[in-house]
Coordinates of C-alpha atoms and ligand atoms in Angstrom, one line a residue:
M1 CA -2.3 -22.3 21.5
L2 CA -0.7 -18.9 20.6
T3 CA -1.1 -16.0 22.9
V4 CA -0.4 -12.4 22.4
P5 CA 2.0 -10.9 25.0
T6 CA 0.4 -8.0 26.6
D7 CA 3.3 -6.7 28.8
E8 CA 3.8 -2.9 29.1
P9 CA 0.6 -1.8 27.4
T10 CA 0.6 1.8 26.5
R11 CA -1.9 4.2 27.9
R12 CA -3.7 4.3 24.5
H13 CA -4.1 0.6 24.5
E14 CA -5.4 0.5 28.1
A15 CA -7.9 3.1 27.1
R16 CA -8.9 0.9 24.2
R17 CA -9.4 -2.1 26.4
A18 CA -11.4 -0.1 28.9
G19 CA -13.7 0.9 26.1
A20 CA -13.5 4.5 27.2
Q21 CA -14.6 5.7 23.7
P22 CA -14.8 4.1 20.3
D23 CA -11.3 3.8 19.1
R24 CA -11.2 4.9 15.5
W25 CA -7.4 5.5 15.2
W26 CA -7.3 4.9 11.5
R27 CA -9.3 8.0 10.7
T28 CA -6.3 10.2 11.3
G29 CA -3.5 7.7 11.5
A30 CA -0.1 8.0 9.8
V31 CA 0.6 4.5 8.5
Y32 CA 4.1 3.3 7.5
Q33 CA 4.1 0.6 4.9
M34 CA 6.8 -1.9 5.6
Y35 CA 7.9 -4.0 2.7
L36 CA 9.3 -6.7 5.0
R37 CA 11.7 -8.4 2.7
S38 CA 13.5 -5.1 2.0
F39 CA 13.3 -3.5 5.5
A40 CA 15.9 -5.2 7.7
D41 CA 17.6 -8.6 7.5
S42 CA 18.8 -10.2 10.7
D43 CA 20.2 -13.5 9.5
G44 CA 22.2 -12.6 6.5
D45 CA 20.2 -14.4 3.8
G46 CA 19.7 -11.1 2.0
I47 CA 15.9 -11.0 2.8
G48 CA 14.4 -8.8 5.4
D49 CA 12.7 -10.6 8.3
L50 CA 10.6 -10.2 11.4
P51 CA 13.5 -10.2 13.9
G52 CA 15.3 -7.6 11.8
A53 CA 12.1 -5.5 11.6
L54 CA 11.6 -5.8 15.3
A55 CA 15.1 -4.5 16.0
R56 CA 14.4 -1.5 13.8
L57 CA 11.0 -0.5 15.2
D58 CA 12.3 2.5 17.0
H59 CA 12.8 4.1 13.6
L60 CA 9.0 4.2 13.3
V61 CA 8.6 5.7 16.7
E62 CA 11.2 8.4 16.0
L63 CA 9.5 9.1 12.7
G64 CA 6.2 9.6 14.5
V65 CA 3.8 7.3 12.7
D66 CA 0.8 5.6 14.3
A67 CA 0.7 2.2 12.6
V68 CA 2.7 -0.1 10.4
W69 CA 1.2 -2.0 7.5
V70 CA 3.3 -5.1 6.7
N71 CA 3.3 -6.6 3.2
P72 CA 2.5 -10.3 3.0
W73 CA 4.6 -12.4 5.3
Y74 CA 3.1 -15.8 4.5
P75 CA 4.7 -19.0 3.1
S76 CA 5.1 -18.3 -0.6
P77 CA 7.2 -19.4 -3.5
M78 CA 7.7 -15.6 -4.1
R79 CA 6.6 -15.5 -7.7
D80 CA 4.9 -12.3 -6.9
G81 CA 6.8 -11.0 -4.0
G82 CA 4.7 -13.0 -1.5
Y83 CA 1.3 -12.1 -2.9
D84 CA 1.3 -15.7 -4.1
I85 CA 0.5 -17.5 -0.8
S86 CA 0.7 -21.2 -0.1
D87 CA -0.6 -20.9 3.4
H88 CA -2.6 -17.9 4.5
R89 CA -2.3 -18.7 8.2
D90 CA 1.5 -19.1 8.7
I91 CA 4.7 -17.2 8.3
D92 CA 7.3 -17.8 5.6
P93 CA 10.5 -19.3 7.1
R94 CA 12.5 -16.6 5.4
F95 CA 10.6 -14.0 7.4
G96 CA 10.6 -16.0 10.7
T97 CA 8.0 -18.0 12.6
L98 CA 4.6 -17.4 14.1
S99 CA 6.3 -16.7 17.4
D100 CA 8.4 -14.0 15.6
A101 CA 5.1 -12.5 14.4
E102 CA 3.7 -12.5 17.9
A103 CA 6.9 -10.9 19.2
F104 CA 6.7 -8.3 16.4
I105 CA 3.1 -7.5 17.1
A106 CA 3.9 -7.2 20.8
G107 CA 6.9 -5.0 20.0
V108 CA 4.7 -2.7 17.9
H109 CA 2.0 -2.5 20.6
R110 CA 4.6 -1.8 23.3
R111 CA 5.6 1.3 21.3
G112 CA 2.0 2.5 21.2
L113 CA 1.7 1.7 17.5
R114 CA -0.8 -0.5 15.6
V115 CA -0.2 -3.4 13.1
I116 CA -2.0 -3.9 9.8
V117 CA -1.4 -7.1 7.9
D118 CA -2.0 -7.7 4.2
V119 CA -4.6 -10.4 3.4
V120 CA -5.0 -11.7 -0.1
P121 CA -8.5 -13.1 -0.7
N122 CA -8.4 -13.1 -4.5
H123 CA -5.9 -15.8 -5.2
T124 CA -3.6 -18.4 -3.7
S125 CA -0.3 -19.6 -4.9
S126 CA -0.2 -22.5 -7.3
D127 CA 1.7 -24.2 -4.5
H128 CA -1.3 -24.0 -2.1
R129 CA -2.7 -27.3 -1.0
W130 CA -6.0 -26.5 -2.6
F131 CA -4.6 -25.9 -6.0
R132 CA -2.5 -29.1 -5.9
E133 CA -5.7 -31.0 -4.9
A134 CA -7.5 -29.3 -7.8
L135 CA -4.9 -30.5 -10.3
D136 CA -5.1 -34.0 -8.9
A137 CA -8.8 -34.3 -8.7
G138 CA -9.5 -33.4 -12.3
P139 CA -12.3 -31.6 -14.2
G140 CA -15.8 -31.3 -12.6
S141 CA -14.5 -32.0 -9.1
P142 CA -15.3 -30.0 -6.0
E143 CA -11.6 -29.3 -5.6
R144 CA -11.6 -27.6 -9.0
A145 CA -14.7 -25.6 -8.0
R146 CA -12.7 -23.6 -5.5
F147 CA -11.0 -22.0 -8.5
H148 CA -12.0 -21.0 -12.0
F149 CA -11.3 -24.0 -14.2
L150 CA -12.9 -24.0 -17.7
D151 CA -12.6 -25.8 -20.9
G152 CA -10.9 -24.0 -23.7
R153 CA -12.3 -22.7 -27.0
G154 CA -11.7 -24.1 -30.4
P155 CA -12.3 -27.6 -31.7
D156 CA -9.7 -29.1 -29.4
G157 CA -10.0 -26.6 -26.6
S158 CA -6.6 -25.3 -27.2
E159 CA -7.7 -21.7 -27.1
P160 CA -8.2 -19.9 -23.8
P161 CA -11.8 -19.8 -22.6
N162 CA -11.9 -16.0 -23.3
D163 CA -9.7 -13.0 -24.1
W164 CA -9.0 -11.8 -20.5
S165 CA -5.5 -10.6 -19.9
S166 CA -3.3 -10.9 -16.8
A167 CA -2.5 -7.6 -15.1
F168 CA 1.1 -8.6 -15.5
G169 CA 0.9 -9.2 -19.2
G170 CA -0.2 -12.2 -21.4
S171 CA -3.3 -14.3 -21.1
A172 CA -5.1 -14.6 -17.8
W173 CA -5.5 -18.3 -18.5
E174 CA -3.1 -21.2 -18.1
R175 CA -3.7 -24.7 -19.5
V176 CA -3.1 -27.7 -17.3
A177 CA -2.1 -31.2 -18.3
D178 CA -5.6 -32.6 -18.7
G179 CA -6.5 -29.7 -21.1
Q180 CA -8.6 -27.5 -18.8
W181 CA -7.6 -23.8 -18.2
Y182 CA -7.5 -21.9 -14.9
L183 CA -7.9 -18.2 -14.4
H184 CA -5.1 -16.1 -13.0
L185 CA -5.7 -12.3 -13.2
F186 CA -2.1 -11.9 -12.0
D187 CA 0.8 -14.4 -12.5
S188 CA 0.1 -18.0 -13.5
G189 CA 1.4 -18.9 -10.1
Q190 CA -1.6 -17.0 -8.6
P191 CA -4.8 -19.0 -9.5
D192 CA -7.9 -16.9 -8.7
L193 CA -10.3 -18.3 -6.1
N194 CA -13.9 -18.8 -6.9
W195 CA -15.8 -16.6 -4.5
Q196 CA -19.1 -18.1 -5.4
N197 CA -17.9 -21.2 -3.5
P198 CA -19.0 -21.2 0.2
E199 CA -15.9 -23.1 1.2
V200 CA -13.7 -20.2 -0.2
R201 CA -15.8 -17.7 1.7
A202 CA -15.6 -19.6 5.0
D203 CA -11.9 -20.2 4.7
F204 CA -11.2 -16.5 4.4
V205 CA -13.2 -15.7 7.5
D206 CA -11.1 -18.3 9.3
T207 CA -8.0 -16.5 8.0
L208 CA -9.2 -13.1 9.2
R209 CA -10.1 -14.5 12.6
F210 CA -6.7 -16.2 12.9
W211 CA -4.8 -12.9 12.5
L212 CA -7.3 -10.8 14.5
D213 CA -7.0 -13.3 17.4
L214 CA -3.2 -13.0 17.1
G215 CA -3.6 -9.3 17.9
V216 CA -3.4 -7.4 14.6
D217 CA -5.2 -4.1 14.6
G218 CA -6.1 -4.1 11.0
V219 CA -6.1 -5.8 7.6
R220 CA -5.2 -4.5 4.2
V221 CA -7.4 -6.4 1.7
D222 CA -5.5 -7.0 -1.5
V223 CA -7.3 -6.6 -4.8
A224 CA -10.5 -5.8 -3.0
H225 CA -12.2 -5.0 -6.3
G226 CA -11.4 -8.2 -8.0
L227 CA -13.1 -11.1 -6.2
A228 CA -16.4 -11.3 -8.1
K229 CA -16.2 -12.6 -11.7
D230 CA -19.0 -12.5 -14.3
P231 CA -20.1 -16.2 -14.2
T232 CA -20.6 -16.1 -18.0
Y233 CA -17.0 -15.2 -18.5
P234 CA -17.6 -12.8 -21.4
D235 CA -14.8 -11.4 -23.6
N236 CA -13.8 -7.9 -22.6
G237 CA -11.4 -6.9 -25.4
G238 CA -8.4 -8.2 -23.4
I239 CA -8.0 -4.9 -21.4
A240 CA -6.6 -5.9 -18.0
V241 CA -6.2 -2.4 -16.5
P242 CA -7.6 0.6 -18.4
R243 CA -5.3 3.6 -18.4
D244 CA -8.0 5.7 -16.8
R245 CA -9.8 4.2 -13.8
R246 CA -13.0 6.2 -14.7
D247 CA -13.4 3.6 -17.5
L248 CA -13.7 0.8 -15.0
V249 CA -17.5 0.3 -15.2
D250 CA -19.4 -2.8 -16.2
H251 CA -16.3 -4.9 -16.1
P252 CA -16.5 -8.7 -16.0
Y253 CA -14.1 -8.9 -13.0
W254 CA -13.2 -5.6 -11.5
D255 CA -15.5 -3.7 -9.1
R256 CA -18.6 -5.8 -9.6
D257 CA -21.5 -5.1 -7.2
E258 CA -21.4 -8.7 -5.8
V259 CA -18.1 -7.9 -3.8
H260 CA -20.1 -5.8 -1.4
V261 CA -21.9 -8.8 0.0
L262 CA -18.6 -10.4 0.9
I263 CA -17.3 -7.2 2.5
R264 CA -20.4 -7.0 4.7
E265 CA -19.6 -10.5 6.1
W266 CA -16.0 -9.5 7.0
R267 CA -17.1 -6.2 8.5
T268 CA -19.5 -8.1 10.8
L269 CA -16.6 -10.2 12.0
L270 CA -14.3 -7.2 12.6
D271 CA -17.1 -5.3 14.5
G272 CA -17.0 -8.2 17.0
Y273 CA -13.5 -7.0 18.0
D274 CA -12.5 -3.7 19.5
G275 CA -10.7 -1.0 17.5
R276 CA -9.9 -3.1 14.4
M277 CA -10.0 -1.9 10.9
M278 CA -10.0 -3.0 7.2
V279 CA -8.4 -0.9 4.5
A280 CA -9.2 -1.8 0.9
E281 CA -6.9 -1.8 -2.1
A282 CA -9.8 -1.0 -4.4
V283 CA -8.7 0.2 -7.8
V284 CA -12.0 1.5 -9.0
S285 CA -13.5 4.6 -10.6
P286 CA -13.4 7.5 -8.1
T287 CA -17.2 7.7 -8.3
R288 CA -17.5 4.0 -7.2
L289 CA -15.1 4.3 -4.3
P290 CA -17.6 5.6 -1.7
A291 CA -19.6 2.4 -2.0
Y292 CA -16.5 0.6 -0.4
L293 CA -16.6 3.0 2.5
A294 CA -20.2 2.7 3.6
P295 CA -20.7 2.0 7.3
D296 CA -21.1 -1.8 6.7
Q297 CA -18.1 -2.0 4.4
Y298 CA -14.4 -1.0 4.7
H299 CA -13.2 1.5 7.3
Q300 CA -11.1 3.1 4.7
S301 CA -9.7 2.6 1.3
F302 CA -6.5 3.6 -0.4
N303 CA -7.1 6.7 -2.5
F304 CA -4.8 6.4 -5.5
D305 CA -5.9 9.7 -7.0
L306 CA -2.9 11.7 -5.7
L307 CA -0.6 8.9 -6.5
E308 CA -1.7 9.2 -10.1
A309 CA -1.8 13.1 -10.2
E310 CA 0.8 15.1 -12.0
W311 CA 2.7 17.8 -10.1
D312 CA 0.1 20.6 -10.7
A313 CA -1.7 22.8 -8.2
W314 CA -5.1 22.6 -10.0
G315 CA -5.0 18.8 -10.4
F316 CA -3.9 18.2 -6.8
G317 CA -6.6 20.6 -5.5
E318 CA -9.3 18.9 -7.5
V319 CA -8.3 15.5 -6.1
I320 CA -8.1 16.8 -2.6
V321 CA -11.5 18.5 -2.6
T322 CA -13.3 15.6 -4.3
S323 CA -11.7 12.8 -2.3
H324 CA -12.3 14.6 1.0
A325 CA -15.9 15.3 0.2
S326 CA -16.8 11.9 -1.2
A327 CA -15.3 10.1 1.9
A328 CA -17.0 12.5 4.2
A329 CA -20.4 11.9 2.5
V330 CA -20.3 8.3 3.7
G331 CA -18.9 9.1 7.1
A332 CA -15.3 8.1 6.3
T333 CA -12.1 10.0 6.0
S334 CA -9.9 10.0 3.0
T335 CA -6.5 8.4 2.8
W336 CA -3.5 10.0 1.1
V337 CA -1.0 7.9 -0.8
L338 CA 1.9 9.0 -2.9
S339 CA 3.9 5.8 -3.3
N340 CA 3.7 2.1 -2.5
H341 CA 5.4 -1.2 -3.5
D342 CA 3.6 -1.3 -6.9
V343 CA 4.6 2.1 -8.5
M344 CA 7.6 4.2 -9.3
R345 CA 8.7 6.1 -6.2
H346 CA 7.4 9.6 -6.3
A347 CA 10.8 11.2 -5.8
T348 CA 11.5 9.9 -9.4
R349 CA 8.0 10.3 -10.8
Y350 CA 8.0 14.0 -10.0
G351 CA 11.4 14.4 -11.7
L352 CA 9.9 13.3 -15.1
P353 CA 8.0 15.4 -17.5
H354 CA 4.2 15.5 -17.4
G355 CA 2.5 12.8 -19.4
T356 CA 5.4 10.3 -18.9
D357 CA 4.2 6.6 -18.7
H358 CA 6.0 5.8 -15.5
A359 CA 5.6 2.0 -15.9
R360 CA 7.3 2.1 -19.3
W361 CA 9.7 4.9 -19.0
P362 CA 12.6 2.8 -17.6
V363 CA 12.6 0.9 -20.9
T364 CA 11.5 3.6 -23.3
G365 CA 13.3 6.6 -21.8
P366 CA 14.4 9.2 -22.7
H367 CA 16.5 8.8 -19.5
T368 CA 17.9 12.3 -19.9
A369 CA 14.4 13.6 -19.1
L370 CA 14.8 12.8 -15.4
D371 CA 15.7 15.7 -13.1
A372 CA 16.3 13.9 -9.8
A373 CA 16.9 17.0 -7.8
V374 CA 13.5 18.5 -8.8
G375 CA 11.9 15.2 -8.2
L376 CA 13.2 15.0 -4.6
R377 CA 12.2 18.6 -3.8
R378 CA 8.6 18.0 -5.1
A379 CA 8.5 14.6 -3.2
Q380 CA 9.3 16.4 0.1
A381 CA 6.7 19.1 -0.6
A382 CA 4.0 16.6 -1.7
A383 CA 4.6 14.6 1.5
M384 CA 4.1 17.7 3.5
V385 CA 0.8 18.3 1.7
T386 CA -0.5 14.8 2.4
M387 CA 0.5 15.1 6.1
A388 CA -1.4 18.3 6.4
L389 CA -4.6 17.0 5.1
P390 CA -7.5 15.6 7.2
G391 CA -7.7 11.9 7.1
S392 CA -5.0 9.3 7.2
V393 CA -1.7 9.3 5.4
Y394 CA 0.2 6.2 4.2
L395 CA 4.0 6.4 3.8
Y396 CA 6.0 3.8 1.9
Q397 CA 9.2 2.7 3.5
G398 CA 12.1 4.8 2.2
D399 CA 9.9 7.8 1.3
E400 CA 11.2 9.3 4.6
L401 CA 14.7 9.0 3.2
G402 CA 13.8 10.5 -0.2
L403 CA 14.8 7.3 -1.9
P404 CA 14.6 7.4 -5.7
E405 CA 13.3 4.6 -7.9
V406 CA 16.2 2.3 -8.9
W407 CA 14.9 2.1 -12.5
D408 CA 18.2 0.7 -13.9
L409 CA 18.6 -2.5 -11.9
P410 CA 20.5 -5.1 -13.9
D411 CA 18.2 -7.3 -15.9
D412 CA 19.4 -10.5 -14.2
V413 CA 18.2 -9.4 -10.8
L414 CA 14.7 -8.5 -11.7
E415 CA 12.1 -10.7 -10.0
D416 CA 8.7 -9.0 -10.8
P417 CA 6.7 -11.2 -13.1
T418 CA 5.8 -8.2 -15.1
W419 CA 9.3 -8.1 -16.6
R420 CA 9.0 -11.7 -17.8
R421 CA 5.3 -11.6 -18.8
T422 CA 5.6 -8.4 -20.9
G423 CA 8.7 -9.8 -22.7
G424 CA 10.8 -6.9 -21.3
A425 CA 8.4 -4.1 -22.3
M426 CA 8.1 -3.2 -18.7
R427 CA 10.8 -3.7 -16.1
G428 CA 8.2 -4.0 -13.3
R429 CA 8.2 -3.0 -9.7
D430 CA 11.6 -4.1 -8.3
G431 CA 13.0 -0.6 -8.5
C432 CA 10.9 0.6 -5.6
R433 CA 11.6 -2.5 -3.5
V434 CA 15.4 -2.2 -3.1
P435 CA 16.6 -2.7 0.5
I436 CA 16.6 0.2 2.8
P437 CA 20.0 1.9 3.5
W438 CA 20.3 2.2 7.3
E439 CA 24.0 3.0 7.5
E440 CA 26.6 4.5 5.2
T441 CA 28.8 1.5 5.1
G442 CA 28.6 -2.3 5.1
P443 CA 27.7 -5.0 2.5
S444 CA 24.1 -3.8 2.3
L445 CA 24.3 -0.4 4.1
G446 CA 23.1 -1.7 7.4
F447 CA 20.1 -3.6 5.8
G448 CA 21.8 -6.9 7.0
P449 CA 25.1 -8.7 7.5
S450 CA 25.3 -9.6 3.7
E451 CA 24.2 -8.2 0.4
G452 CA 20.5 -7.8 0.0
W453 CA 18.2 -9.6 -2.5
L454 CA 18.4 -6.6 -4.8
P455 CA 21.6 -4.5 -5.1
Q456 CA 21.5 -0.9 -3.7
P457 CA 22.9 1.8 -6.0
G458 CA 26.0 3.8 -4.7
A459 CA 23.9 6.8 -4.1
F460 CA 21.9 5.0 -1.3
A461 CA 24.9 5.4 1.0
G462 CA 24.4 9.2 1.1
L463 CA 20.7 8.6 1.9
A464 CA 21.3 6.3 4.8
A465 CA 19.0 6.8 7.8
S466 CA 21.8 7.1 10.3
R467 CA 23.3 10.0 8.3
Q468 CA 19.9 11.8 7.7
A469 CA 19.0 11.4 11.4
V470 CA 21.8 13.8 12.4
D471 CA 21.2 16.3 9.5
P472 CA 18.5 18.8 10.3
T473 CA 18.1 19.6 6.6
S474 CA 17.5 16.0 5.6
T475 CA 14.3 14.4 4.2
L476 CA 14.2 12.3 7.4
S477 CA 14.3 15.3 9.6
L478 CA 11.6 17.0 7.6
Y479 CA 9.3 13.9 7.9
R480 CA 9.9 13.7 11.7
Q481 CA 9.2 17.4 12.2
A482 CA 6.1 17.3 10.0
L483 CA 4.7 14.2 11.6
R484 CA 5.2 15.6 15.1
L485 CA 3.5 18.8 14.2
R486 CA 0.7 16.9 12.5
R487 CA 0.0 15.0 15.7
E488 CA 0.1 18.2 17.7
L489 CA -1.9 20.5 15.5
L490 CA -3.7 18.7 12.7
V491 CA -5.5 15.6 13.8
D492 CA -8.2 16.9 16.1
D493 CA -10.6 17.9 13.4
E494 CA -11.5 17.0 9.9
A495 CA -12.1 20.6 8.6
L496 CA -10.5 21.7 5.3
T497 CA -10.8 25.0 3.6
M498 CA -9.1 25.5 0.3
L499 CA -7.4 28.9 -0.1
A500 CA -7.0 30.7 -3.4
L501 CA -3.4 32.1 -3.4
G502 CA -2.7 31.9 -7.1
D503 CA -2.9 29.6 -10.1
D504 CA 0.2 27.6 -9.2
V505 CA -0.3 27.5 -5.5
L506 CA -2.0 24.7 -3.6
A507 CA -3.1 26.1 -0.3
F508 CA -5.6 25.1 2.4
E509 CA -6.4 25.8 6.0
R510 CA -7.3 23.4 8.7
G511 CA -9.7 23.9 11.6
S512 CA -6.8 24.8 13.9
G513 CA -6.0 27.7 11.6
V514 CA -2.8 26.0 10.4
M515 CA -2.2 26.7 6.7
C516 CA -0.4 24.5 4.2
V517 CA 1.0 26.3 1.1
A518 CA 2.7 24.5 -1.7
N519 CA 4.3 26.3 -4.6
M520 CA 3.8 24.1 -7.6
G521 CA 4.8 26.8 -10.1
T522 CA 8.2 28.0 -11.4
S523 CA 8.8 31.2 -9.5
A524 CA 8.9 32.1 -5.8
I525 CA 5.6 33.2 -4.2
A526 CA 5.0 35.4 -1.2
L527 CA 3.7 33.4 1.8
P528 CA 0.6 34.6 3.5
D529 CA 0.9 36.2 7.0
G530 CA 1.6 33.6 9.6
E531 CA 4.3 31.9 11.6
V532 CA 6.3 29.4 9.6
L533 CA 6.1 26.1 11.4
V534 CA 8.0 23.9 8.9
T535 CA 9.1 24.2 5.3
S536 CA 10.6 21.8 2.8
A537 CA 13.0 24.5 1.5
P538 CA 14.5 27.6 3.0
V539 CA 12.2 30.6 3.1
A540 CA 13.9 33.9 2.8
G541 CA 12.1 37.3 3.0
G542 CA 8.7 35.5 3.2
L543 CA 9.2 33.9 -0.2
L544 CA 8.5 30.3 -0.8
P545 CA 10.7 28.9 -3.7
P546 CA 9.2 26.7 -6.4
D547 CA 8.7 23.0 -5.6
A548 CA 8.4 23.6 -1.9
C549 CA 5.8 23.5 0.8
A550 CA 5.4 25.5 4.1
W551 CA 3.0 25.1 7.0
L552 CA 2.1 28.3 8.8
A553 CA 0.3 29.0 12.1
P554 CA -1.9 32.1 12.5
R555 CA 0.0 34.9 14.3
T556 CA -2.7 35.1 16.9
R557 CA -1.6 31.8 18.3
S558 CA 0.7 32.4 21.3
A559 CA 2.7 29.3 20.8
P560 CA 2.7 27.0 17.8
V561 CA 3.1 23.8 19.8
V562 CA 0.3 22.5 21.9
T563 CA 0.4 19.5 24.2
P564 CA -0.4 16.4 22.2
P565 CA -3.7 14.7 23.1
V566 CA -3.3 11.6 25.2
Ligands
GLC601 C1 -1.9 -6.0 -5.3 C2 -0.5 -5.9 -4.7 C3 0.5 -6.2 -5.7 C4 0.2 -7.7 -6.2 C5 -1.2 -7.8 -6.7 C6 -1.6 -9.3 -6.8 O1 -2.1 -5.1 -6.3 O2 -0.4 -4.6 -4.2 O3 1.8 -6.1 -5.3 O4 1.1 -8.0 -7.2 O5 -2.1 -7.3 -5.7 O6 -1.7 -9.9 -5.5

């Protein structure tokens, strides 16, 4: 029987246990996304692991976040970076053991932080016991009924059952030896589970309970919008992911109303625990997102609207106002996300011209279009905007170091199935998953005792955490300062007032009177009256340069720093 060590609980956790007040930490939390296999490697196999992550946890404390979301750590053949799971209730030996997971959770709690784990209900790995049983049992069996097995079209069934495409390219159907086809909305190594099957539903509840009992504070639900499939399997024109999420309506497998029944069941389970949360990866039309945030649904959902927005004051402003209002309308807070393990890092995105197709640009170019210095400045400013907003902010590991996308990794190291399945038309997501540079020297810059699973570019040495930690002008110092001030001044209320300071200026004020001003234009702007608390670029003569952000406190405030709430 596994137990969660409870030594040295923090005051916050004691208050939680005592049930002093409902603990809704996620509403304002700053969450650090840890892509475990690229965070810290303790044993020299080139893959980040739990003991390595545990040893580096103080980085998160010094950064000033409230929680850590860990990408999948389950046994997996790693055909999709661990989102292809062969056992949902164990740890991959490359990452460690269940005891290491317990030690990690305890280490996080000891530091007063929370842990969110990634759960993947939509599919398993083709190595999962269930899938192997399904292959052995043959057509029409209960084992096949856990997945979507269909006969093919055409006289000999050699055509896929319909025209659905995989999100990673190619058909969403794979044929097995006896002639049937199975559905995989992602890689062929990720067969989709059939959520109409009660056994599938019950098993996932067991998985949730397993991790909640082990002590995790939250779960990030992968592909939360994809579980329900139209049981008539109609053709849909083969469009896996429309370019515009607003077009995601009446789709045969994304965002179908039936998913909400499932979520209600999980929410009931979580409500039986204290202070736990679920966050959805729901890639849906913005108008459909509030349904995922109703009181009997998710506690929060990723909001990808800023992640998809161009560097533009009007566009940012519109996203901020609508996201904040639509979350508030259902009693939730918004989340703010600029990067994650699935997209080009925003320090590179913002250095490319408007209208660039970021997923294709590494192949199509033109590569001379990239202005990395501008990208970094904007990335720092955008991060400050997100940290100043009401709601919760998600940071992707390496953002705090200003890491760029490594878009030119050698072909032979690419692992993302997108590269293979699109026949090289898209290089995929490896470029945002390169191991973290901790030190300026060493075979993998402090990531581990040997080279990492992906090579780090030479420029990563100059971005090493150890170097930035002692440089007050670094991206890391900026993140630390902003997150500290956020805790002190910005998380007590959910008020937001937009300020009109000019066409290219994004500005808003929080209930505490703190103002956030971002210059998204091409010339310097005069800052409004106030005491500058933190800026992403030097402010001289009250002028904020382009591609920069400043936070200001009202002059009436006697001191900008107040005692943090306990
Ligand atoms: C989610 C994950 C992504 C993964 C996919 C399939 O979108 O974020 O990394 O490839 O689901 O599980």
